CSV table of C-alpha atoms in Angstrom, one decimal:
chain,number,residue,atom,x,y,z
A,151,UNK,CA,-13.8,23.1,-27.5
A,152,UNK,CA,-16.0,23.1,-24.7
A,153,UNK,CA,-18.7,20.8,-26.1
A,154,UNK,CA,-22.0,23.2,-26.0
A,155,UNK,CA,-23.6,22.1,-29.0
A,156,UNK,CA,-23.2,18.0,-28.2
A,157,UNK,CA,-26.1,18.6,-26.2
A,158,UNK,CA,-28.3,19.6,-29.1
A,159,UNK,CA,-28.3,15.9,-30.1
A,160,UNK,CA,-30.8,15.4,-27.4
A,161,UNK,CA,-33.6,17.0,-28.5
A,162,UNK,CA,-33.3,15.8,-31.9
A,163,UNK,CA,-34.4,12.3,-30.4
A,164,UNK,CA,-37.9,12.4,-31.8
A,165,UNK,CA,-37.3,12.3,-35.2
A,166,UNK,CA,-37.0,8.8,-34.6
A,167,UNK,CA,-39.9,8.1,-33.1
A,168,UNK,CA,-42.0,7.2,-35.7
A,169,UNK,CA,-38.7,3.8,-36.2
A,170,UNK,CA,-38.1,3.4,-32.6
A,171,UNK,CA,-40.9,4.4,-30.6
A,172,UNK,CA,-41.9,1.5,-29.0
A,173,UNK,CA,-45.9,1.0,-28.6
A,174,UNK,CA,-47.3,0.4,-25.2
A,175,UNK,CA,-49.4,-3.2,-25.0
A,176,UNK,CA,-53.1,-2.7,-25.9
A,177,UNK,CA,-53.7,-4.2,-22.2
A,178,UNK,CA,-55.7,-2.5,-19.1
A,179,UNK,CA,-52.3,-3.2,-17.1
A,180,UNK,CA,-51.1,-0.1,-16.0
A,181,UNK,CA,-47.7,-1.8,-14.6
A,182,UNK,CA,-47.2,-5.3,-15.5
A,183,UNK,CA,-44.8,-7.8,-12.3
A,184,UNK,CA,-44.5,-11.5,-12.5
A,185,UNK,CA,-46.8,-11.7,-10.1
A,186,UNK,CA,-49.5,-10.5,-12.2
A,187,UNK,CA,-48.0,-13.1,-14.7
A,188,UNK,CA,-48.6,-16.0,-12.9
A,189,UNK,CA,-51.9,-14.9,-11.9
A,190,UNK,CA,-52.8,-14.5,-15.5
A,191,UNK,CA,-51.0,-17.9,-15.7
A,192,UNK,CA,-53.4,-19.8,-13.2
A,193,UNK,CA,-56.1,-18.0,-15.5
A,194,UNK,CA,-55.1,-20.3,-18.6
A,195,UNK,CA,-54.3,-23.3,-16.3
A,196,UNK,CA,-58.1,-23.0,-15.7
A,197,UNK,CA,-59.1,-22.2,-19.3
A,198,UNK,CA,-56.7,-23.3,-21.8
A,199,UNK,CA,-58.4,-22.8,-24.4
A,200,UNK,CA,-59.0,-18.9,-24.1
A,201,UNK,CA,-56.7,-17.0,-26.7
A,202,UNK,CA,-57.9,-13.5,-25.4
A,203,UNK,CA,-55.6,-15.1,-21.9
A,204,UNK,CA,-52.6,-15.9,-24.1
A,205,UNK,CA,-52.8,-12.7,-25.9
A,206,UNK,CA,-52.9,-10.8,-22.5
A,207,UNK,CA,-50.4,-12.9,-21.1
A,208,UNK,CA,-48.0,-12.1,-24.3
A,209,UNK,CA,-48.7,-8.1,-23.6
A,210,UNK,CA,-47.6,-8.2,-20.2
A,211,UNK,CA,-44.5,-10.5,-21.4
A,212,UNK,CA,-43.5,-7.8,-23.9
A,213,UNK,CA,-44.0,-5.3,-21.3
A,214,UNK,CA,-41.2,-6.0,-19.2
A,215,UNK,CA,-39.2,-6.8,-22.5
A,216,UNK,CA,-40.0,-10.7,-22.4
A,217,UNK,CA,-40.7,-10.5,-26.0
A,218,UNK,CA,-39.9,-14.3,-26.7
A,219,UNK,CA,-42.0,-15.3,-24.5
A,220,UNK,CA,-44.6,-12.5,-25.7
A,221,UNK,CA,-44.5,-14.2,-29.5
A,222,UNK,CA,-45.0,-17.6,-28.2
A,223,UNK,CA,-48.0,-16.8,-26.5
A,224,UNK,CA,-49.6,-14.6,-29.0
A,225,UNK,CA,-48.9,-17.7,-31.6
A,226,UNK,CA,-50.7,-19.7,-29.5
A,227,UNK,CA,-53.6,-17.0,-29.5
A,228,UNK,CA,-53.7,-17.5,-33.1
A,229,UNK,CA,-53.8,-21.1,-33.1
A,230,UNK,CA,-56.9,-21.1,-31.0
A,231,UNK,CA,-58.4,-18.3,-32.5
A,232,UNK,CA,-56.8,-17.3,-36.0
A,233,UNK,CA,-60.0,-14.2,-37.1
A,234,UNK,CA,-58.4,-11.6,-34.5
A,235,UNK,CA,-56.2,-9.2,-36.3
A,236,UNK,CA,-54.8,-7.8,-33.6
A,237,UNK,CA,-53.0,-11.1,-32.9
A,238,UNK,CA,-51.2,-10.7,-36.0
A,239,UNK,CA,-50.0,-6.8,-35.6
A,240,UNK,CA,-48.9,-7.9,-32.2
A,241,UNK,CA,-45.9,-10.2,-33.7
A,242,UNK,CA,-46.0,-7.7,-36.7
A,243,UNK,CA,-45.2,-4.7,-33.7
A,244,UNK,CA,-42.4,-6.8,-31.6
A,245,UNK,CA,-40.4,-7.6,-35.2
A,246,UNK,CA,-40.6,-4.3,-35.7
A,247,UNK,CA,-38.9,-3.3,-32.9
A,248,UNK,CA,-36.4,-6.1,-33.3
A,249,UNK,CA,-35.5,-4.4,-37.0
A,250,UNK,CA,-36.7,-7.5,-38.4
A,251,UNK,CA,-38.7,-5.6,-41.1
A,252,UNK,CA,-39.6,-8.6,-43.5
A,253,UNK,CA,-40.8,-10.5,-40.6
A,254,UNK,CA,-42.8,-7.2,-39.1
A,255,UNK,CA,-44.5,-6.6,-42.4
A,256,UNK,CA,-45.6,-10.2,-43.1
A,257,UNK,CA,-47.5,-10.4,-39.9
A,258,UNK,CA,-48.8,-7.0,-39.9
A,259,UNK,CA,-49.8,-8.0,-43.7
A,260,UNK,CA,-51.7,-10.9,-42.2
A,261,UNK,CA,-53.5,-9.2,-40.2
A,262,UNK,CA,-54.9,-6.9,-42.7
A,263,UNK,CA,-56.1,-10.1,-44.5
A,264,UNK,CA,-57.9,-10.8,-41.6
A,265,UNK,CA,-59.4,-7.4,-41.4
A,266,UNK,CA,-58.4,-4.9,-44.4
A,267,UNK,CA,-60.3,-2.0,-42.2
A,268,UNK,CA,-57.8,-2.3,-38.8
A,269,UNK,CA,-56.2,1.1,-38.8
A,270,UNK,CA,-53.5,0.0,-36.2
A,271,UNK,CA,-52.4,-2.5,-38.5
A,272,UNK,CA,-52.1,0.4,-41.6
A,273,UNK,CA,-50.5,2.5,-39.2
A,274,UNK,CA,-48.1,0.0,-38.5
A,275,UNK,CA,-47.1,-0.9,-42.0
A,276,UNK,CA,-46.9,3.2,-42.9
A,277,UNK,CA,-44.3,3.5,-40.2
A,278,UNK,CA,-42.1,0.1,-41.7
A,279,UNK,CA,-42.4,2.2,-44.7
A,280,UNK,CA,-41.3,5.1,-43.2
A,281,UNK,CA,-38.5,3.3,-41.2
A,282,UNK,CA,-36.9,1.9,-44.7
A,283,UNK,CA,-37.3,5.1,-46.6
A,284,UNK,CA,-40.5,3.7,-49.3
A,285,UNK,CA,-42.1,6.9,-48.9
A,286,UNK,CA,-44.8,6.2,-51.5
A,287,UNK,CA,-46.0,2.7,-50.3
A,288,UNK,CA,-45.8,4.7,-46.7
A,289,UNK,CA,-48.3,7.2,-47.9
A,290,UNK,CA,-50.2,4.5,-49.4
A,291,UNK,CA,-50.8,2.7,-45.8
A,292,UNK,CA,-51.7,6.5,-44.2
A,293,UNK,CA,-53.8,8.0,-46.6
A,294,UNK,CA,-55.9,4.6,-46.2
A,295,UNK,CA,-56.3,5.3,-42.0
A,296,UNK,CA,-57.3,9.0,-42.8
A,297,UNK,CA,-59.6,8.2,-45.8
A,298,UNK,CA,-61.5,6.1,-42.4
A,299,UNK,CA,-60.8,8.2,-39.7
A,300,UNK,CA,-59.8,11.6,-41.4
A,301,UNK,CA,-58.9,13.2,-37.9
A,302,UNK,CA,-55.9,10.4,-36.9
A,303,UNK,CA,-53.6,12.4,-35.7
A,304,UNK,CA,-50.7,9.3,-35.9
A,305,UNK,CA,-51.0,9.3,-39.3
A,306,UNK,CA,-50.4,12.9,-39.9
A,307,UNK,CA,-48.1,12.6,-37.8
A,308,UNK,CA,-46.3,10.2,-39.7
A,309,UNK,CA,-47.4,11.8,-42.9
A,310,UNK,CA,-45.0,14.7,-41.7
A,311,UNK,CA,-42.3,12.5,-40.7
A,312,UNK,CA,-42.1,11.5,-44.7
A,313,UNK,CA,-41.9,14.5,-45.7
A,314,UNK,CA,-39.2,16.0,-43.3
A,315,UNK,CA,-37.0,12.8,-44.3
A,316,UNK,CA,-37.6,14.1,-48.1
A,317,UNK,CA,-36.6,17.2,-47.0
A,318,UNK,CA,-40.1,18.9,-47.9
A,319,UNK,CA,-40.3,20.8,-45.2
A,320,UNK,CA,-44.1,23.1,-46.1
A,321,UNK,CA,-45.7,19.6,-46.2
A,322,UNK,CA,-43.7,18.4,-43.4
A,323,UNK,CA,-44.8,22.0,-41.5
A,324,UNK,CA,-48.9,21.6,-42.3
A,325,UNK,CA,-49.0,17.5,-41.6
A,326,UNK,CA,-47.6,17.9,-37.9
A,327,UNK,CA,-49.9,21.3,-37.1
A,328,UNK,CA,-53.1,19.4,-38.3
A,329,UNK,CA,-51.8,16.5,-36.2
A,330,UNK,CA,-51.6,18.5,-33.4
A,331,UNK,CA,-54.9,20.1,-33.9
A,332,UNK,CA,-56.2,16.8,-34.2
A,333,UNK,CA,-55.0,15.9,-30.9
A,334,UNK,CA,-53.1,19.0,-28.9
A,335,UNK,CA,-51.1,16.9,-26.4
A,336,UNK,CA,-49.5,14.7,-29.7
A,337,UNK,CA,-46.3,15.9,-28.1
A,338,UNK,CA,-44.0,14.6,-30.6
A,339,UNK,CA,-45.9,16.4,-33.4
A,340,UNK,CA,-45.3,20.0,-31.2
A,341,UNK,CA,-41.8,19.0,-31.0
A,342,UNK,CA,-41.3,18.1,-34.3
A,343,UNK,CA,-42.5,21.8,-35.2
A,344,UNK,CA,-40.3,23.2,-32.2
A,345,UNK,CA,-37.3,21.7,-34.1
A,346,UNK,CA,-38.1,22.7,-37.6
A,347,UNK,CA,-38.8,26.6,-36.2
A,348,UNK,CA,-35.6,26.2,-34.4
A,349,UNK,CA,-33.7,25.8,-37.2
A,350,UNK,CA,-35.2,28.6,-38.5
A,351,UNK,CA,-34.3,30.8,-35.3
A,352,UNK,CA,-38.3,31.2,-35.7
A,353,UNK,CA,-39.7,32.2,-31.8
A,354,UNK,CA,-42.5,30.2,-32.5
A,355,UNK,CA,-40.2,27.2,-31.9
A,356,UNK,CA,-41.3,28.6,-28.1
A,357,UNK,CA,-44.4,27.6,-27.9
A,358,UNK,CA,-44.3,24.4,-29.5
A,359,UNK,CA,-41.3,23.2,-27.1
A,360,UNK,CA,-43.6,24.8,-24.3
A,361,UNK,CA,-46.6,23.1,-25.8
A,362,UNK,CA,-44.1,19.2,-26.1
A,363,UNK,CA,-43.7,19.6,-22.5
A,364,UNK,CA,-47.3,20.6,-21.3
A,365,UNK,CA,-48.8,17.2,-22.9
A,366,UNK,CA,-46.0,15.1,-21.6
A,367,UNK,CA,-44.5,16.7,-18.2
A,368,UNK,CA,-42.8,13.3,-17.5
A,369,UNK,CA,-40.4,14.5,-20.4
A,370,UNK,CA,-37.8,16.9,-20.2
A,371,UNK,CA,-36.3,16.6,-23.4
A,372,UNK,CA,-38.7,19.5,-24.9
A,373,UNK,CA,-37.6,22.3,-22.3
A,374,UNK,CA,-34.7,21.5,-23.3
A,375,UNK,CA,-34.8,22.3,-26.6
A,376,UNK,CA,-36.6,25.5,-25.2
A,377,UNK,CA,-33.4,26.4,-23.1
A,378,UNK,CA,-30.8,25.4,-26.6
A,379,UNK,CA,-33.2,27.9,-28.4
A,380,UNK,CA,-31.9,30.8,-26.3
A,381,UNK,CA,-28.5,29.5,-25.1
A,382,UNK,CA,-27.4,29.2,-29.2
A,383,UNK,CA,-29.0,32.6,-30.0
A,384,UNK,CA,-26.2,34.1,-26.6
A,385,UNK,CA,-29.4,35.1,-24.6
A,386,UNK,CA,-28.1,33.1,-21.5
A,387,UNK,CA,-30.1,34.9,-18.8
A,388,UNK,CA,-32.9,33.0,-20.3
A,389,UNK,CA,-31.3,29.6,-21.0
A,390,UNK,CA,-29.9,29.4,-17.8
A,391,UNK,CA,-33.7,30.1,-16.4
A,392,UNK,CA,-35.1,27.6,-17.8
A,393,UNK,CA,-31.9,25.0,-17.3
A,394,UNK,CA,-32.6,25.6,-13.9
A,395,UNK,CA,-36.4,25.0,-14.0
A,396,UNK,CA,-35.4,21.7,-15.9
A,397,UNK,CA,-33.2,20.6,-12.9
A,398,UNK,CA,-36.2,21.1,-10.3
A,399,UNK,CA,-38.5,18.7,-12.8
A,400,UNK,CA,-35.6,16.1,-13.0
A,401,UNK,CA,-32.9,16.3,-11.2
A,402,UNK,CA,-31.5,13.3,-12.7
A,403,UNK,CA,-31.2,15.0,-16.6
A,404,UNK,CA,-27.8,15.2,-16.2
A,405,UNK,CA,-27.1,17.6,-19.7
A,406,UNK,CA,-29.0,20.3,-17.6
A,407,UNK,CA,-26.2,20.6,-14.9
A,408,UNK,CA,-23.8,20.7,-18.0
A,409,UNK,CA,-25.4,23.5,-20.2
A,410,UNK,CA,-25.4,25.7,-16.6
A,411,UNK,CA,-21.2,24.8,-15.7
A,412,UNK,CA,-21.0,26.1,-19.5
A,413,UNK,CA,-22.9,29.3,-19.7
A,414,UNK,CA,-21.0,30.0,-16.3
A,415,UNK,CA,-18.2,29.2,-17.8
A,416,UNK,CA,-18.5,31.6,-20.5
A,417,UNK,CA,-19.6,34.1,-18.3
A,418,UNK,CA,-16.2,33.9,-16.0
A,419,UNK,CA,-18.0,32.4,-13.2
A,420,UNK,CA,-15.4,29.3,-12.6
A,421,UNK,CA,-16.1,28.5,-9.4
A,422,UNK,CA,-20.1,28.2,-9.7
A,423,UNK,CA,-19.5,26.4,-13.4
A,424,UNK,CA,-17.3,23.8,-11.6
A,425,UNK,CA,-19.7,23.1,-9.1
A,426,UNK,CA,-22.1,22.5,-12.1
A,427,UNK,CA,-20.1,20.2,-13.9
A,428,UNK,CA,-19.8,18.4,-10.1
A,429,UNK,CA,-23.5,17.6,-10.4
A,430,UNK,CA,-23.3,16.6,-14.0
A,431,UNK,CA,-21.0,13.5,-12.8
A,432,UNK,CA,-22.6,12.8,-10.1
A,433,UNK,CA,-25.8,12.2,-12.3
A,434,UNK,CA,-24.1,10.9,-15.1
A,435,UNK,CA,-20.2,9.1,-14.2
A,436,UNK,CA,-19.1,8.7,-17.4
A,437,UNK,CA,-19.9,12.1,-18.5
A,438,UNK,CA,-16.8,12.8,-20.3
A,439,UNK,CA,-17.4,16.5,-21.8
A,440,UNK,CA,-18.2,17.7,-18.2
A,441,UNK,CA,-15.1,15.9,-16.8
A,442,UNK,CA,-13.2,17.6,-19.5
A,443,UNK,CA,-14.9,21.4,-18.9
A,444,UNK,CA,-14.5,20.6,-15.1
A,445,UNK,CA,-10.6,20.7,-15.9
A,446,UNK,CA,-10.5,23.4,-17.4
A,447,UNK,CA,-12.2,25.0,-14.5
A,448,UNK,CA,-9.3,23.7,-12.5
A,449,UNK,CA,-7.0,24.6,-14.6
A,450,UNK,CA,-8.5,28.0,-14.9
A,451,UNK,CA,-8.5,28.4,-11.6
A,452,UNK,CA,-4.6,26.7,-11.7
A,453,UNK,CA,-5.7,23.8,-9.7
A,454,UNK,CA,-3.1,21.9,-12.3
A,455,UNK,CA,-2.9,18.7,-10.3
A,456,UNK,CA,-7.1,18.6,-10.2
A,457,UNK,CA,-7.7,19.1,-14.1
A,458,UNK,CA,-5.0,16.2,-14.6
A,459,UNK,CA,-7.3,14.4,-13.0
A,460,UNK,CA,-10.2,15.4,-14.9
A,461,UNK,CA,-8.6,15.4,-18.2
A,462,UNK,CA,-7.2,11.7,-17.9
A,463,UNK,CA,-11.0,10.2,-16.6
A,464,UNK,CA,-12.2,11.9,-19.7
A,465,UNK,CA,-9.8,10.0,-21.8
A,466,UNK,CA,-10.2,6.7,-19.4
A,467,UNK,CA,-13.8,6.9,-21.3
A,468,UNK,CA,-12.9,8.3,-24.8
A,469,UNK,CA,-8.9,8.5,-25.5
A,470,UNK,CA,-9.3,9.4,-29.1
A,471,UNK,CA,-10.6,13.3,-28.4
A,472,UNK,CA,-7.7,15.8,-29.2
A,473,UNK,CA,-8.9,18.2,-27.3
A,474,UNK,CA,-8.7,16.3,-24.1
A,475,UNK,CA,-5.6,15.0,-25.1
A,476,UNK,CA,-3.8,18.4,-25.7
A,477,UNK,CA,-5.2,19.7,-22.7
A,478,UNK,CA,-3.4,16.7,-20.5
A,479,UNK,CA,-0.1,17.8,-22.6
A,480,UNK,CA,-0.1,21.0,-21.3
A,481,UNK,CA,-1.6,20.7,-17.9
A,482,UNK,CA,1.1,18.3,-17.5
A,483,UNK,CA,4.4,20.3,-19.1
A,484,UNK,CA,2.7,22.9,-16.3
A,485,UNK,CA,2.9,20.6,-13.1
A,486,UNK,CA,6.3,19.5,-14.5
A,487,UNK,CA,7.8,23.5,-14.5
């Protein structure tokens, strides 16, 4: 086994957005440092009694993952000023993300109470509901944000999430492309589609991982679902095209180095699959599936005392993989001869 489909995994990774995802801080910081902190800080020392200070003080907190710290304050933004909702969906969104989901949906419940009409706050609760599989109470929370704002594309978006999990994949299909017609750079909605026409070996699946990585060119993880598309269909001219245009965004996504060593691999190239699977570990150390593939370049190439090597890291990071371990066996019976 040489591992090629592990990599798939990867671009599976937003199907849990709409559980995981974490939400950036309703705040005009752009990057948040402690010394903007204190300076926010010597803001309250001068006006205590400002809750719109504590509340920004507890976004920047939970932007640099402070989030105990981030609750406190925004609890004492309620106490001074207990009518804004969005105090409420604040320690509703950091419970969330915590799993605490009884916790999460009595705040964000609170701060409906305070205003039933805040959209965030149903969006919120329709992605709890998601999260712990109530489909119906989920669809509940969304159909009330698009019966006010019919063209949010977040909850079609997660309207489409509920139906992929229910394995209703037509609905699932026309939620995510009116989400993205919506709002066109809603990447995970593109990728979303990009997965479901993968499946299908559909080449639309293209254009919608093309489309993922046009609104969000920060991300890699779309091009390469792009590249899997090709590389699982044996058309590894084009995989290895776009592999290679992957590496020049980010040279850090390790997988990318991988999937080349591989299709080289198949292709009889040792030499240039080795040097691949080189670059993999020096991206990624622990990478045990290209430590494993690199030893069987060297052992290809009969370089026993080198995939020894190899094939022991591998198993100094995972020692339960039978492959591994029967490829040490016999690399070693061949050093012994």
């Amino acid at each position: 086994m040489k591992w090629h489909g592990v990599a798939i995994i990867f671009f599976f990774f937003s199907i849990l957005y709409a559980c995981t995802n974490k939400p950036k801080p309703e705040t005009s910081l752009d990057s948040v440092s402690n010394v903007q902190i204190d300076r926010i800080s010597e803001k309250i020392n001068a006006n205590p009694k400002s809750s719109s200070l504590y509340f920004l003080r507890g976004q920047a907190y939970h932007h640099i993952n402070q989030d105990s710290l981030a609750i406190t304050d925004f609890q004492k933004a309620i106490q001074l000023d207990s009518s804004k909702s969005n105090y409420y969906s604040a320690i509703g969104d950091i419970l969330f993300e915590h799993k605490d989901i009884s916790g999460s949906l009595s705040w964000l419940q609170q701060a409906l109470k305070k205003n039933p009409e805040d959209i965030q706050a149903h969006l919120k609760i329709g992605k709890l509901f998601l999260y712990t599989e109530d489909y119906p109470k989920a669809f509940g929370a969304l159909n009330t944000v698009l019966r006010n704002d019919v063209y949010n594309a977040e909850a079609y978006f997660l309207k489409g999430m509920c139906y992929k999990n229910m394995k209703d994949t037509a609905h699932a299909i026309s939620n995510f492309q009116t989400a993205v017609q919506s709002d066109p750079k809603f990447s995970e909605a593109h990728l979303q589609l990009a997965i479901i026409y993968k499946l299908r070996k559909d080449p639309i699946a293209l254009s919608y991982f093309e489309n993922a990585f046009q609104a969000d060119t920060s991300n890699v993880a779309p091009l390469y679902g792009k590249a899997m598309y090709w590389q699982d269909l044996g058309n590894y001219k084009e995989a290895k095209e776009i592999f290679q245009r992957i590496i020049r965004t980010d040279k850090n996504f390790a997988t990318s180095y991988y999937n080349m060593g591989w299709i080289l691999l198949q292709e009889d190239s040792t030499e240039k699959a080795k040097r691949f699977f080189d670059m993999a570990i020096q991206v990624k150390p622990d990478y045990v599936e290209a430590y494993y593939n690199r030893g069987l370049c060297s052992e290809i190439l009969e370089k026993y005392d080198d995939a020894l090597i190899d094939y022991e890291q591998a198993l100094n990071f995972n020692p339960d993989i039978p492959d591994v371990i029967n490829a040490k066996n016999r690399v070693s019976k061949k050093i012994k001869k």
